[in-house]
PDB file of C-alpha atoms and ligand atoms in Angstrom:
ATOM      1  CA  MET F   1     109.002  57.286  63.670  1.00 52.00           C
ATOM      2  CA  SER F   2     107.226  56.934  60.313  1.00 67.00           C
ATOM      3  CA  VAL F   3     109.092  57.394  57.022  1.00 82.00           C
ATOM      4  CA  THR F   4     108.211  60.504  54.990  1.00 87.00           C
ATOM      5  CA  THR F   5     108.051  60.406  51.196  1.00 89.00           C
ATOM      6  CA  ALA F   6     107.141  62.857  48.421  1.00 86.00           C
ATOM      7  CA  GLN F   7     103.520  61.829  49.014  1.00 92.00           C
ATOM      8  CA  THR F   8     103.568  62.658  52.735  1.00 94.00           C
ATOM      9  CA  GLU F   9     101.297  65.607  53.512  1.00 97.00           C
ATOM     10  CA  VAL F  10     103.123  68.357  55.405  1.00 97.00           C
ATOM     11  CA  CYS F  11     101.190  70.445  57.921  1.00 98.00           C
ATOM     12  CA  GLY F  12     102.295  72.774  60.669  1.00 97.00           C
ATOM     13  CA  ILE F  13     101.800  75.870  62.761  1.00 97.00           C
ATOM     14  CA  VAL F  14     103.256  79.373  62.365  1.00 96.00           C
ATOM     15  CA  LEU F  15     103.649  81.367  65.553  1.00 94.00           C
ATOM     16  CA  HIS F  16     106.017  83.788  67.299  1.00 94.00           C
ATOM     17  CA  PRO F  17     107.660  83.441  69.675  1.00 89.00           C
ATOM     18  CA  ALA F  18     107.755  79.667  69.241  1.00 80.00           C
ATOM     19  CA  GLY F  19     107.391  78.920  72.960  1.00 77.00           C
ATOM     20  CA  HIS F  20     105.732  75.652  73.803  1.00 81.00           C
ATOM     21  CA  THR F  21     102.899  74.468  71.559  1.00 91.00           C
ATOM     22  CA  ARG F  22     100.974  71.254  72.019  1.00 94.00           C
ATOM     23  CA  SER F  23      99.671  71.312  68.434  1.00 96.00           C
ATOM     24  CA  PRO F  24     102.342  69.006  66.936  1.00 97.00           C
ATOM     25  CA  ALA F  25     101.647  66.377  69.599  1.00 97.00           C
ATOM     26  CA  MET F  26      97.865  66.515  69.069  1.00 98.00           C
ATOM     27  CA  HIS F  27      98.013  66.343  65.269  1.00 98.00           C
ATOM     28  CA  LYS F  28     100.713  63.664  65.085  1.00 98.00           C
ATOM     29  CA  ALA F  29      98.780  61.472  67.526  1.00 98.00           C
ATOM     30  CA  ALA F  30      95.710  61.808  65.308  1.00 98.00           C
ATOM     31  CA  TYR F  31      97.713  60.957  62.134  1.00 98.00           C
ATOM     32  CA  ALA F  32      99.003  57.811  63.818  1.00 98.00           C
ATOM     33  CA  ALA F  33      95.537  56.790  65.039  1.00 98.00           C
ATOM     34  CA  LEU F  34      93.972  57.324  61.591  1.00 98.00           C
ATOM     35  CA  GLY F  35      96.899  55.932  59.584  1.00 98.00           C
ATOM     36  CA  LEU F  36      97.322  59.225  57.723  1.00 98.00           C
ATOM     37  CA  ASP F  37     100.566  59.743  55.791  1.00 97.00           C
ATOM     38  CA  ALA F  38     101.255  63.209  57.185  1.00 98.00           C
ATOM     39  CA  THR F  39     103.717  65.111  59.328  1.00 97.00           C
ATOM     40  CA  TYR F  40     103.499  68.293  61.405  1.00 98.00           C
ATOM     41  CA  HIS F  41     106.058  70.996  62.282  1.00 96.00           C
ATOM     42  CA  ALA F  42     106.075  74.142  64.421  1.00 96.00           C
ATOM     43  CA  PHE F  43     107.576  77.136  62.583  1.00 96.00           C
ATOM     44  CA  ASP F  44     108.759  80.224  64.473  1.00 96.00           C
ATOM     45  CA  VAL F  45     107.842  83.016  62.005  1.00 97.00           C
ATOM     46  CA  ARG F  46     108.504  86.662  62.890  1.00 97.00           C
ATOM     47  CA  PRO F  47     105.827  89.161  61.797  1.00 97.00           C
ATOM     48  CA  ASP F  48     108.112  90.622  59.105  1.00 97.00           C
ATOM     49  CA  SER F  49     108.562  87.129  57.589  1.00 97.00           C
ATOM     50  CA  LEU F  50     104.882  86.159  57.408  1.00 98.00           C
ATOM     51  CA  ALA F  51     104.450  87.031  53.701  1.00 98.00           C
ATOM     52  CA  ALA F  52     107.521  84.954  52.808  1.00 98.00           C
ATOM     53  CA  ALA F  53     106.310  82.095  55.002  1.00 98.00           C
ATOM     54  CA  ILE F  54     102.923  81.976  53.268  1.00 98.00           C
ATOM     55  CA  ALA F  55     104.657  82.147  49.871  1.00 97.00           C
ATOM     56  CA  GLY F  56     106.661  79.175  51.106  1.00 97.00           C
ATOM     57  CA  VAL F  57     103.478  77.307  52.019  1.00 97.00           C
ATOM     58  CA  ARG F  58     102.350  77.782  48.397  1.00 97.00           C
ATOM     59  CA  ALA F  59     105.655  76.971  46.757  1.00 96.00           C
ATOM     60  CA  LEU F  60     106.298  73.871  48.838  1.00 95.00           C
ATOM     61  CA  GLY F  61     102.710  72.622  48.619  1.00 95.00           C
ATOM     62  CA  LEU F  62     102.087  72.356  52.344  1.00 97.00           C
ATOM     63  CA  ARG F  63      98.625  70.946  53.052  1.00 98.00           C
ATOM     64  CA  GLN F  64      97.602  73.055  56.015  1.00 98.00           C
ATOM     65  CA  ILE F  65      99.111  75.628  58.346  1.00 98.00           C
ATOM     66  CA  ALA F  66      97.641  76.607  61.693  1.00 97.00           C
ATOM     67  CA  VAL F  67      98.068  80.307  62.345  1.00 95.00           C
ATOM     68  CA  SER F  68      98.682  81.408  65.908  1.00 92.00           C
ATOM     69  CA  ILE F  69      99.651  84.553  67.806  1.00 87.00           C
ATOM     70  CA  PRO F  70     100.506  87.159  66.470  1.00 89.00           C
ATOM     71  CA  HIS F  71      99.536  86.339  62.873  1.00 92.00           C
ATOM     72  CA  LYS F  72      95.768  85.643  62.985  1.00 91.00           C
ATOM     73  CA  GLU F  73      94.713  88.933  61.399  1.00 91.00           C
ATOM     74  CA  ALA F  74      97.854  89.787  59.401  1.00 95.00           C
ATOM     75  CA  VAL F  75      97.593  86.545  57.423  1.00 96.00           C
ATOM     76  CA  LEU F  76      94.269  87.504  55.790  1.00 96.00           C
ATOM     77  CA  LYS F  77      95.762  89.559  52.975  1.00 96.00           C
ATOM     78  CA  HIS F  78      98.001  86.714  51.817  1.00 97.00           C
ATOM     79  CA  LEU F  79      95.149  84.270  51.159  1.00 98.00           C
ATOM     80  CA  ASP F  80      92.977  83.576  48.080  1.00 98.00           C
ATOM     81  CA  HIS F  81      89.659  83.039  49.898  1.00 97.00           C
ATOM     82  CA  LEU F  82      88.178  83.165  53.364  1.00 97.00           C
ATOM     83  CA  ASP F  83      85.362  80.894  54.433  1.00 95.00           C
ATOM     84  CA  GLU F  84      82.211  82.556  55.765  1.00 94.00           C
ATOM     85  CA  THR F  85      83.152  82.248  59.445  1.00 94.00           C
ATOM     86  CA  ALA F  86      86.656  83.648  59.049  1.00 95.00           C
ATOM     87  CA  GLU F  87      85.194  86.522  57.010  1.00 94.00           C
ATOM     88  CA  ALA F  88      82.652  87.317  59.754  1.00 92.00           C
ATOM     89  CA  ILE F  89      85.187  87.066  62.584  1.00 92.00           C
ATOM     90  CA  GLY F  90      87.968  88.886  60.729  1.00 90.00           C
ATOM     91  CA  ALA F  91      90.589  86.427  61.904  1.00 92.00           C
ATOM     92  CA  VAL F  92      92.080  83.204  60.524  1.00 95.00           C
ATOM     93  CA  ASN F  93      93.629  80.399  62.568  1.00 96.00           C
ATOM     94  CA  THR F  94      93.816  77.845  59.741  1.00 98.00           C
ATOM     95  CA  VAL F  95      95.120  78.024  56.161  1.00 98.00           C
ATOM     96  CA  THR F  96      94.298  75.013  54.006  1.00 98.00           C
ATOM     97  CA  ARG F  97      95.443  74.289  50.460  1.00 97.00           C
ATOM     98  CA  VAL F  98      92.406  73.583  48.264  1.00 96.00           C
ATOM     99  CA  GLY F  99      93.514  72.897  44.693  1.00 94.00           C
ATOM    100  CA  ASP F 100      95.922  75.752  43.941  1.00 93.00           C
ATOM    101  CA  ASP F 101      94.290  78.128  46.435  1.00 97.00           C
ATOM    102  CA  LEU F 102      95.000  78.919  50.052  1.00 98.00           C
ATOM    103  CA  VAL F 103      91.745  79.185  52.011  1.00 98.00           C
ATOM    104  CA  GLY F 104      91.476  80.819  55.437  1.00 98.00           C
ATOM    105  CA  SER F 105      89.170  79.395  58.133  1.00 97.00           C
ATOM    106  CA  ASN F 106      88.582  79.994  61.811  1.00 96.00           C
ATOM    107  CA  THR F 107      88.261  76.797  63.827  1.00 97.00           C
ATOM    108  CA  ASP F 108      88.509  78.685  67.155  1.00 95.00           C
ATOM    109  CA  TYR F 109      84.830  79.391  66.526  1.00 95.00           C
ATOM    110  CA  THR F 110      83.753  75.781  66.246  1.00 96.00           C
ATOM    111  CA  GLY F 111      86.321  74.795  68.906  1.00 97.00           C
ATOM    112  CA  ALA F 112      84.680  77.041  71.497  1.00 97.00           C
ATOM    113  CA  LEU F 113      81.175  75.875  70.606  1.00 97.00           C
ATOM    114  CA  GLN F 114      81.995  72.176  70.603  1.00 97.00           C
ATOM    115  CA  ALA F 115      83.830  72.529  73.910  1.00 97.00           C
ATOM    116  CA  LEU F 116      80.778  74.196  75.492  1.00 98.00           C
ATOM    117  CA  ARG F 117      78.494  71.541  74.048  1.00 97.00           C
ATOM    118  CA  ARG F 118      80.262  68.950  76.203  1.00 96.00           C
ATOM    119  CA  LEU F 119      78.248  70.485  79.055  1.00 98.00           C
ATOM    120  CA  VAL F 120      75.482  72.726  77.665  1.00 98.00           C
ATOM    121  CA  GLU F 121      73.580  73.584  74.471  1.00 98.00           C
ATOM    122  CA  PRO F 122      74.027  77.369  74.061  1.00 98.00           C
ATOM    123  CA  SER F 123      70.796  77.897  72.105  1.00 98.00           C
ATOM    124  CA  GLY F 124      68.359  79.991  74.173  1.00 98.00           C
ATOM    125  CA  THR F 125      70.861  80.624  76.993  1.00 98.00           C
ATOM    126  CA  GLN F 126      72.248  83.862  78.370  1.00 98.00           C
ATOM    127  CA  ALA F 127      76.016  84.021  78.036  1.00 98.00           C
ATOM    128  CA  VAL F 128      78.594  86.450  79.388  1.00 98.00           C
ATOM    129  CA  VAL F 129      81.944  86.666  77.594  1.00 98.00           C
ATOM    130  CA  LEU F 130      84.821  88.300  79.484  1.00 98.00           C
ATOM    131  CA  GLY F 131      87.280  90.071  77.168  1.00 97.00           C
ATOM    132  CA  ALA F 132      87.104  91.767  73.786  1.00 95.00           C
ATOM    133  CA  GLY F 133      90.294  90.649  72.032  1.00 90.00           C
ATOM    134  CA  GLY F 134      90.943  88.131  69.290  1.00 86.00           C
ATOM    135  CA  ALA F 135      89.832  85.109  71.297  1.00 90.00           C
ATOM    136  CA  ALA F 136      86.593  86.878  72.261  1.00 95.00           C
ATOM    137  CA  ARG F 137      85.723  87.467  68.591  1.00 94.00           C
ATOM    138  CA  ALA F 138      85.492  83.744  67.826  1.00 95.00           C
ATOM    139  CA  VAL F 139      83.668  82.896  71.066  1.00 96.00           C
ATOM    140  CA  VAL F 140      81.105  85.728  70.760  1.00 97.00           C
ATOM    141  CA  ARG F 141      80.369  84.952  67.135  1.00 96.00           C
ATOM    142  CA  GLY F 142      79.962  81.261  67.927  1.00 96.00           C
ATOM    143  CA  LEU F 143      77.547  81.923  70.792  1.00 98.00           C
ATOM    144  CA  VAL F 144      75.501  84.444  68.778  1.00 97.00           C
ATOM    145  CA  ASP F 145      75.239  82.034  65.828  1.00 96.00           C
ATOM    146  CA  ALA F 146      74.234  79.211  68.197  1.00 97.00           C
ATOM    147  CA  GLY F 147      71.313  81.324  69.446  1.00 98.00           C
ATOM    148  CA  ALA F 148      72.585  82.575  72.804  1.00 98.00           C
ATOM    149  CA  GLN F 149      72.015  86.109  74.094  1.00 98.00           C
ATOM    150  CA  VAL F 150      75.523  87.441  74.614  1.00 98.00           C
ATOM    151  CA  CYS F 151      76.826  90.120  76.947  1.00 98.00           C
ATOM    152  CA  ILE F 152      80.471  91.214  76.589  1.00 98.00           C
ATOM    153  CA  LEU F 153      82.286  92.524  79.664  1.00 98.00           C
ATOM    154  CA  ASN F 154      85.753  93.988  79.281  1.00 98.00           C
ATOM    155  CA  ARG F 155      88.259  96.026  81.272  1.00 97.00           C
ATOM    156  CA  THR F 156      88.133  98.613  78.453  1.00 97.00           C
ATOM    157  CA  GLN F 157      84.425  98.951  77.830  1.00 96.00           C
ATOM    158  CA  SER F 158      84.779 100.788  74.499  1.00 97.00           C
ATOM    159  CA  ARG F 159      86.322  97.622  73.015  1.00 96.00           C
ATOM    160  CA  ALA F 160      83.358  95.592  74.272  1.00 98.00           C
ATOM    161  CA  ASP F 161      80.939  98.109  72.709  1.00 98.00           C
ATOM    162  CA  ALA F 162      82.714  97.932  69.333  1.00 97.00           C
ATOM    163  CA  LEU F 163      82.742  94.140  69.336  1.00 96.00           C
ATOM    164  CA  ALA F 164      79.095  93.895  70.404  1.00 97.00           C
ATOM    165  CA  SER F 165      77.842  96.088  67.575  1.00 96.00           C
ATOM    166  CA  GLU F 166      80.028  94.264  65.036  1.00 94.00           C
ATOM    167  CA  LEU F 167      79.118  90.721  66.100  1.00 94.00           C
ATOM    168  CA  GLY F 168      75.555  91.080  67.398  1.00 94.00           C
ATOM    169  CA  ALA F 169      75.976  90.835  71.158  1.00 97.00           C
ATOM    170  CA  HIS F 170      73.098  92.444  73.064  1.00 96.00           C
ATOM    171  CA  ASP F 171      74.793  94.030  76.070  1.00 97.00           C
ATOM    172  CA  THR F 172      78.190  95.213  77.315  1.00 98.00           C
ATOM    173  CA  GLY F 173      79.819  96.445  80.498  1.00 97.00           C
ATOM    174  CA  SER F 174      82.972  96.536  82.571  1.00 97.00           C
ATOM    175  CA  LEU F 175      84.262  93.409  84.354  1.00 96.00           C
ATOM    176  CA  GLU F 176      82.956  94.809  87.651  1.00 95.00           C
ATOM    177  CA  VAL F 177      79.257  94.520  86.680  1.00 97.00           C
ATOM    178  CA  LEU F 178      79.211  90.715  86.357  1.00 97.00           C
ATOM    179  CA  GLY F 179      77.353  90.379  89.669  1.00 96.00           C
ATOM    180  CA  SER F 180      74.376  92.293  88.228  1.00 95.00           C
ATOM    181  CA  ARG F 181      74.148  90.323  84.960  1.00 95.00           C
ATOM    182  CA  PRO F 182      72.151  87.093  84.606  1.00 95.00           C
ATOM    183  CA  TYR F 183      73.951  84.228  82.872  1.00 98.00           C
ATOM    184  CA  ASP F 184      73.841  80.485  82.230  1.00 98.00           C
ATOM    185  CA  ILE F 185      77.258  80.409  80.557  1.00 98.00           C
ATOM    186  CA  LEU F 186      80.366  82.414  81.480  1.00 98.00           C
ATOM    187  CA  VAL F 187      83.443  82.325  79.229  1.00 98.00           C
ATOM    188  CA  ASN F 188      86.761  83.965  80.088  1.00 98.00           C
ATOM    189  CA  THR F 189      88.724  85.030  77.007  1.00 96.00           C
ATOM    190  CA  THR F 190      90.991  87.497  78.817  1.00 95.00           C
ATOM    191  CA  SER F 191      94.551  86.492  79.564  1.00 93.00           C
ATOM    192  CA  VAL F 192      93.970  86.882  83.324  1.00 95.00           C
ATOM    193  CA  GLY F 193      94.954  83.638  85.061  1.00 93.00           C
ATOM    194  CA  LEU F 194      97.498  82.583  82.419  1.00 90.00           C
ATOM    195  CA  GLY F 195     100.300  81.044  84.468  1.00 88.00           C
ATOM    196  CA  ASP F 196      99.107  82.955  87.562  1.00 92.00           C
ATOM    197  CA  ASP F 197      96.774  82.133  90.445  1.00 95.00           C
ATOM    198  CA  VAL F 198      94.462  85.104  89.773  1.00 97.00           C
ATOM    199  CA  SER F 199      90.902  85.357  88.392  1.00 98.00           C
ATOM    200  CA  PRO F 200      89.150  88.040  86.321  1.00 97.00           C
ATOM    201  CA  VAL F 201      86.036  87.481  88.475  1.00 97.00           C
ATOM    202  CA  LYS F 202      85.217  87.960  92.148  1.00 97.00           C
ATOM    203  CA  PRO F 203      84.235  84.552  93.644  1.00 97.00           C
ATOM    204  CA  GLN F 204      80.922  85.984  94.923  1.00 97.00           C
ATOM    205  CA  ASP F 205      79.904  86.777  91.307  1.00 97.00           C
ATOM    206  CA  LEU F 206      79.996  83.064  90.377  1.00 98.00           C
ATOM    207  CA  ARG F 207      76.766  81.068  90.586  1.00 97.00           C
ATOM    208  CA  ALA F 208      75.658  77.488  91.035  1.00 97.00           C
ATOM    209  CA  ASP F 209      74.164  75.630  88.058  1.00 96.00           C
ATOM    210  CA  THR F 210      76.049  77.652  85.436  1.00 98.00           C
ATOM    211  CA  VAL F 211      78.802  76.540  83.045  1.00 98.00           C
ATOM    212  CA  VAL F 212      82.112  78.401  83.376  1.00 98.00           C
ATOM    213  CA  MET F 213      84.641  77.937  80.582  1.00 98.00           C
ATOM    214  CA  ASP F 214      88.147  79.391  80.697  1.00 97.00           C
ATOM    215  CA  ALA F 215      90.021  79.849  77.416  1.00 95.00           C
ATOM    216  CA  VAL F 216      93.195  79.909  79.511  1.00 93.00           C
ATOM    217  CA  TYR F 217      94.546  76.343  79.628  1.00 90.00           C
ATOM    218  CA  GLN F 218      97.711  76.862  81.690  1.00 89.00           C
ATOM    219  CA  PRO F 219      97.313  75.936  84.540  1.00 92.00           C
ATOM    220  CA  GLU F 220      94.731  73.295  83.740  1.00 92.00           C
ATOM    221  CA  THR F 221      92.604  74.332  86.731  1.00 95.00           C
ATOM    222  CA  THR F 222      92.770  78.117  86.780  1.00 97.00           C
ATOM    223  CA  ARG F 223      91.717  80.164  89.806  1.00 98.00           C
ATOM    224  CA  LEU F 224      88.483  80.992  87.935  1.00 98.00           C
ATOM    225  CA  LEU F 225      87.678  77.293  87.390  1.00 98.00           C
ATOM    226  CA  ALA F 226      88.519  76.406  91.008  1.00 98.00           C
ATOM    227  CA  ASP F 227      86.277  79.227  92.278  1.00 98.00           C
ATOM    228  CA  ALA F 228      83.520  78.139  89.857  1.00 98.00           C
ATOM    229  CA  ALA F 229      83.596  74.555  91.174  1.00 98.00           C
ATOM    230  CA  GLU F 230      83.510  75.903  94.725  1.00 98.00           C
ATOM    231  CA  ALA F 231      80.400  77.954  93.833  1.00 98.00           C
ATOM    232  CA  GLY F 232      78.620  74.879  92.453  1.00 98.00           C
ATOM    233  CA  ALA F 233      79.113  75.809  88.778  1.00 98.00           C
ATOM    234  CA  ARG F 234      80.358  73.328  86.195  1.00 98.00           C
ATOM    235  CA  PRO F 235      83.936  74.228  85.142  1.00 98.00           C
ATOM    236  CA  LEU F 236      85.287  73.576  81.628  1.00 97.00           C
ATOM    237  CA  GLY F 237      89.004  73.926  80.938  1.00 95.00           C
ATOM    238  CA  GLY F 238      90.570  75.700  77.951  1.00 94.00           C
ATOM    239  CA  LYS F 239      92.094  72.383  76.893  1.00 96.00           C
ATOM    240  CA  TRP F 240      88.827  71.436  75.226  1.00 97.00           C
ATOM    241  CA  MET F 241      88.721  74.549  73.030  1.00 96.00           C
ATOM    242  CA  LEU F 242      92.220  73.740  71.835  1.00 96.00           C
ATOM    243  CA  VAL F 243      91.475  70.079  71.224  1.00 98.00           C
ATOM    244  CA  TYR F 244      88.283  70.794  69.251  1.00 98.00           C
ATOM    245  CA  GLN F 245      89.831  73.580  67.153  1.00 98.00           C
ATOM    246  CA  ALA F 246      92.679  71.208  66.265  1.00 98.00           C
ATOM    247  CA  ALA F 247      90.202  68.421  65.496  1.00 98.00           C
ATOM    248  CA  ALA F 248      88.291  70.728  63.132  1.00 98.00           C
ATOM    249  CA  GLN F 249      91.558  71.598  61.359  1.00 98.00           C
ATOM    250  CA  LEU F 250      92.372  67.938  60.806  1.00 98.00           C
ATOM    251  CA  GLU F 251      88.872  67.275  59.476  1.00 98.00           C
ATOM    252  CA  LEU F 252      89.138  70.216  57.047  1.00 98.00           C
ATOM    253  CA  TRP F 253      92.119  68.861  55.136  1.00 98.00           C
ATOM    254  CA  SER F 254      91.752  65.129  55.609  1.00 97.00           C
ATOM    255  CA  GLY F 255      87.973  64.697  55.431  1.00 97.00           C
ATOM    256  CA  ARG F 256      88.297  62.161  58.259  1.00 98.00           C
ATOM    257  CA  THR F 257      86.566  62.254  61.636  1.00 98.00           C
ATOM    258  CA  ALA F 258      89.087  63.426  64.215  1.00 98.00           C
ATOM    259  CA  PRO F 259      89.819  61.088  67.152  1.00 98.00           C
ATOM    260  CA  ILE F 260      88.972  63.523  69.960  1.00 98.00           C
ATOM    261  CA  ASP F 261      90.058  61.315  72.843  1.00 98.00           C
ATOM    262  CA  VAL F 262      93.400  60.520  71.205  1.00 98.00           C
ATOM    263  CA  MET F 263      94.044  64.238  70.642  1.00 98.00           C
ATOM    264  CA  ALA F 264      93.000  65.124  74.209  1.00 97.00           C
ATOM    265  CA  GLN F 265      95.356  62.478  75.630  1.00 97.00           C
ATOM    266  CA  ALA F 266      98.206  63.806  73.446  1.00 98.00           C
ATOM    267  CA  PHE F 267      97.433  67.301  74.730  1.00 97.00           C
ATOM    268  CA  ASP F 268      97.756  66.052  78.324  1.00 95.00           C
ATOM    269  CA  ARG F 269     101.004  64.207  77.631  1.00 95.00           C
ATOM    270  CA  ALA F 270     102.522  67.231  75.850  1.00 94.00           C
ATOM    271  CA  GLY F 271     101.925  69.287  79.007  1.00 86.00           C
ATOM    272  CA  ASP F 272     103.968  66.845  81.050  1.00 71.00           C
ATOM    273  CA  VAL F 273     107.220  67.362  79.094  1.00 62.00           C
TER     274      VAL F 273
HETATM  275  P1  LIG J   1      93.658  87.687  72.507  1.00 78.82           P
HETATM  276  O1  LIG J   1      93.841  87.782  71.032  1.00 78.82           O
HETATM  277  O2  LIG J   1      94.400  86.535  73.130  1.00 78.82           O
HETATM  278  O3  LIG J   1      92.227  87.742  72.946  1.00 78.82           O
HETATM  279  P2  LIG J   1      94.109  90.477  73.071  1.00 78.82           P
HETATM  280  O4  LIG J   1      93.509  90.898  71.795  1.00 78.82           O
HETATM  281  O5  LIG J   1      95.390  91.165  73.515  1.00 78.82           O
HETATM  282  O6  LIG J   1      94.457  88.935  73.114  1.00 78.82           O
HETATM  283  O7  LIG J   1      93.019  90.629  74.241  1.00 78.82           O
HETATM  284  C1  LIG J   1      93.327  90.392  75.563  1.00 78.82           C
HETATM  285  C2  LIG J   1      92.048  90.554  76.395  1.00 78.82           C
HETATM  286  O8  LIG J   1      92.388  90.345  77.781  1.00 78.82           O
HETATM  287  C3  LIG J   1      91.427  91.945  76.337  1.00 78.82           C
HETATM  288  O9  LIG J   1      90.042  91.837  76.488  1.00 78.82           O
HETATM  289  C4  LIG J   1      92.064  92.643  77.543  1.00 78.82           C
HETATM  290  O10 LIG J   1      91.326  93.727  78.043  1.00 78.82           O
HETATM  291  P3  LIG J   1      91.515  95.239  77.410  1.00 78.82           P
HETATM  292  O11 LIG J   1      90.724  95.252  76.139  1.00 78.82           O
HETATM  293  O12 LIG J   1      90.994  96.122  78.439  1.00 78.82           O
HETATM  294  O13 LIG J   1      93.000  95.374  77.163  1.00 78.82           O
HETATM  295  C5  LIG J   1      92.059  91.514  78.539  1.00 78.82           C
HETATM  296  N1  LIG J   1      93.048  91.691  79.595  1.00 78.82           N
HETATM  297  C6  LIG J   1      94.381  91.542  79.493  1.00 78.82           C
HETATM  298  N2  LIG J   1      94.974  91.768  80.699  1.00 78.82           N
HETATM  299  C7  LIG J   1      93.958  92.071  81.571  1.00 78.82           C
HETATM  300  C8  LIG J   1      93.906  92.385  82.972  1.00 78.82           C
HETATM  301  N3  LIG J   1      95.014  92.429  83.716  1.00 78.82           N
HETATM  302  N4  LIG J   1      92.695  92.617  83.520  1.00 78.82           N
HETATM  303  C9  LIG J   1      91.562  92.556  82.792  1.00 78.82           C
HETATM  304  N5  LIG J   1      91.545  92.255  81.460  1.00 78.82           N
HETATM  305  C10 LIG J   1      92.731  92.017  80.861  1.00 78.82           C
END
């Protein structure tokens, strides 16, 4: 255990309920690998305490706070600036102290894109995003900016329509129409499959030679990813989105290149406890 001093940078995550988060493990492993004098805490912050918590971040001079469920939109009004991506997405998952200001960013956007780029370059592809909630916003925006044609399918189609017109997706539909839509990339951002052996997609709608990414990371191989592998598609687990969004956070405040493999291994180990 390293010794903390007045110079030690303090970072953390605000979320509610606290539950189990692998963020402290990932960030601390990266600090150790890079020799950064920094520490990381998980803070259970109820929605009615968010304003006080952000005031605390200012007063105590914390370096960076990750913002998780349910605070990603509510936090906006407490910040001094938003970067361009957070502004476009309308959600913040990272608050970084820059001088005396607190700046909001969204590294879910770059996390999703970098994860996909492990297997495929989205530019010029056709992508289908399942879901129209907060996670979908970052993924859709990332794919549109990267030059993919994006179709949003959601249980409640009106939400897909609203998101598509806001973020520049070209088509929408209900989850049932996946079989009639062409795609190279399929991304699940719904919560279907979280801790359960169910999939948002019928196995017969999955295709060979596509990339299927699941934002759900628990279990590591979701039903959707197992069905995708069975269909001859290339599956990509939600772990990678989380690792890359955390890596981008570290790079924002420290200016150092994040050790991806170290953070991915810490993510794996944190799931074993
Ligand atoms: P997040 O911020 O994690 O994306 P959210 O905003 O609550 O969470 O969005 C959850 C997404 O999962 C939505 O797209 C939701 O569909 P609706 O818009 O129709 O609610 C989708 N979802 C949740 N449970 C679902 C289920 N059982 N079947 C299909 N879609 C589901």
